């Protein structure tokens, strides 16, 4: 029996990123981190709507995009199920890095940075670290 995924979508209406793309991105992140595994059922559109107050069509659009990418499959009358993972060996061995990053995030918060400040700083460092990788 498939377990219902314990993924909670957080919608940031100020981000400038389309709501359906936020759902797609958060689902992919959960797949990479091993929070979602093949066979897991995603929350129903109704459950997502109740938790986030977004339009059901937005949820369905996100799920269709994930299905188009081969990550989930809709089963009529049953729900939407994860068909493959994005996590590899690296995801399984990330505990030390996660601990270091959690420590860093805690220090950033203690230094007075808010969530958006930390996100901007991390994204800037991430972008400079992986600059040019898209060409490979």
Coordinates of C-alpha atoms in Angstrom, one line a residue:
X1 CA 0.0 0.0 0.0
X2 CA 1.4 3.4 -0.9
X3 CA 2.0 5.9 1.8
X4 CA 0.7 9.4 1.4
X5 CA 3.7 11.8 1.1
X6 CA 4.3 14.1 4.0
X7 CA 5.2 17.0 1.8
X8 CA 3.8 20.4 2.6
X9 CA 3.9 23.0 -0.1
X10 CA 4.8 26.5 0.9
X11 CA 3.7 29.1 -1.5
X12 CA 5.6 32.4 -1.6
X13 CA 3.4 34.9 -3.4
X14 CA 6.1 37.5 -3.4
X15 CA 8.8 35.4 -5.0
X16 CA 7.9 36.2 -8.6
X17 CA 7.9 32.5 -9.4
X18 CA 4.6 31.1 -10.7
X19 CA 2.7 29.1 -8.1
X20 CA 2.6 25.9 -10.1
X21 CA 6.4 26.1 -10.6
X22 CA 6.9 26.5 -6.9
X23 CA 5.0 23.2 -6.4
X24 CA 7.1 21.5 -9.2
X25 CA 10.3 22.8 -7.6
X26 CA 9.4 21.8 -4.1
X27 CA 8.4 18.3 -5.3
X28 CA 11.7 17.9 -7.1
X29 CA 13.5 19.1 -4.0
X30 CA 11.6 16.5 -1.9
X31 CA 12.6 13.8 -4.5
X32 CA 16.3 14.8 -4.3
X33 CA 16.3 14.8 -0.5
X34 CA 14.6 11.4 -0.4
X35 CA 11.5 12.8 1.3
X36 CA 9.4 11.4 -1.6
X37 CA 10.1 7.9 -2.9
X38 CA 8.6 5.9 -5.8
X39 CA 5.2 4.7 -4.8
X40 CA 4.4 7.6 -2.5
X41 CA 1.1 9.4 -3.2
X42 CA 1.2 13.2 -3.5
X43 CA -1.4 15.2 -1.6
X44 CA -4.6 15.5 -3.5
X45 CA -5.4 18.8 -5.2
X46 CA -8.1 19.4 -2.6
X47 CA -5.6 18.8 0.2
X48 CA -3.1 21.3 -1.3
X49 CA -5.9 23.8 -1.9
X50 CA -7.0 23.6 1.7
X51 CA -3.4 24.0 3.0
X52 CA -2.4 26.8 0.7
X53 CA -5.5 28.6 -0.5
X54 CA -4.5 28.4 -4.2
X55 CA -6.6 27.5 -7.2
X56 CA -7.1 23.7 -7.8
X57 CA -6.2 24.2 -11.5
X58 CA -2.8 25.5 -10.4
X59 CA -2.1 22.3 -8.4
X60 CA -3.3 20.2 -11.4
X61 CA -1.0 22.1 -13.7
X62 CA 2.0 21.4 -11.5
X63 CA 1.1 17.7 -11.3
X64 CA 0.7 17.6 -15.1
X65 CA 4.2 19.1 -15.5
X66 CA 5.7 16.6 -13.1
X67 CA 3.9 13.8 -15.0
X68 CA 5.2 15.2 -18.3
X69 CA 8.7 15.0 -16.8
X70 CA 8.2 11.4 -15.9
X71 CA 8.4 11.9 -12.1
X72 CA 4.8 11.1 -11.2
X73 CA 1.7 9.4 -12.7
X74 CA -1.9 10.1 -12.2
X75 CA -4.1 7.1 -11.5
X76 CA -7.7 7.8 -12.1
X77 CA -9.7 7.7 -8.8
X78 CA -6.6 6.9 -6.8
X79 CA -4.4 10.0 -6.9
X80 CA -1.0 11.0 -8.2
X81 CA 2.0 8.8 -7.4
X82 CA 5.7 9.2 -7.5
X83 CA 7.3 7.0 -10.2
X84 CA 11.0 7.8 -9.8
X85 CA 13.4 9.5 -7.5
X86 CA 15.9 12.2 -8.2
X87 CA 18.1 11.3 -5.2
X88 CA 21.3 9.4 -5.9
X89 CA 24.1 8.1 -3.7
X90 CA 25.0 11.7 -2.9
X91 CA 21.6 12.2 -1.2
X92 CA 22.1 9.2 0.9
X93 CA 25.5 10.4 2.2
X94 CA 24.6 14.1 2.8
X95 CA 24.2 14.0 6.6
X96 CA 27.6 15.7 7.3
X97 CA 26.9 18.4 4.8
X98 CA 23.4 18.9 6.0
X99 CA 24.7 19.3 9.6
X100 CA 27.3 21.9 8.4
X101 CA 24.7 23.8 6.5
X102 CA 22.2 23.7 9.4
X103 CA 25.0 25.1 11.6
X104 CA 25.7 27.9 9.1
X105 CA 22.0 28.8 8.7
X106 CA 21.8 29.0 12.5
X107 CA 24.7 31.3 12.6
X108 CA 23.3 33.5 9.9
X109 CA 20.0 33.7 11.8
X110 CA 21.8 34.6 15.0
X111 CA 23.6 37.3 13.1
X112 CA 20.2 38.9 12.3
X113 CA 19.6 37.7 8.8
X114 CA 16.0 36.7 7.9
X115 CA 14.9 33.9 5.7
X116 CA 15.1 36.0 2.5
X117 CA 18.6 37.3 3.4
X118 CA 19.9 33.8 3.9
X119 CA 18.2 32.6 0.7
X120 CA 19.7 35.4 -1.3
X121 CA 23.2 34.9 0.2
X122 CA 23.1 31.1 -0.3
X123 CA 21.8 31.5 -3.9
X124 CA 24.5 34.0 -4.7
X125 CA 27.2 31.6 -3.4
X126 CA 25.6 28.6 -5.1
X127 CA 25.4 30.5 -8.5
X128 CA 29.1 31.6 -8.3
X129 CA 30.2 28.0 -7.3
X130 CA 28.4 26.4 -10.2
X131 CA 28.9 29.2 -12.7
X132 CA 29.4 27.8 -16.2
X133 CA 28.2 24.2 -15.3
X134 CA 25.2 24.7 -17.6
X135 CA 27.6 24.5 -20.6
X136 CA 29.0 21.1 -19.6

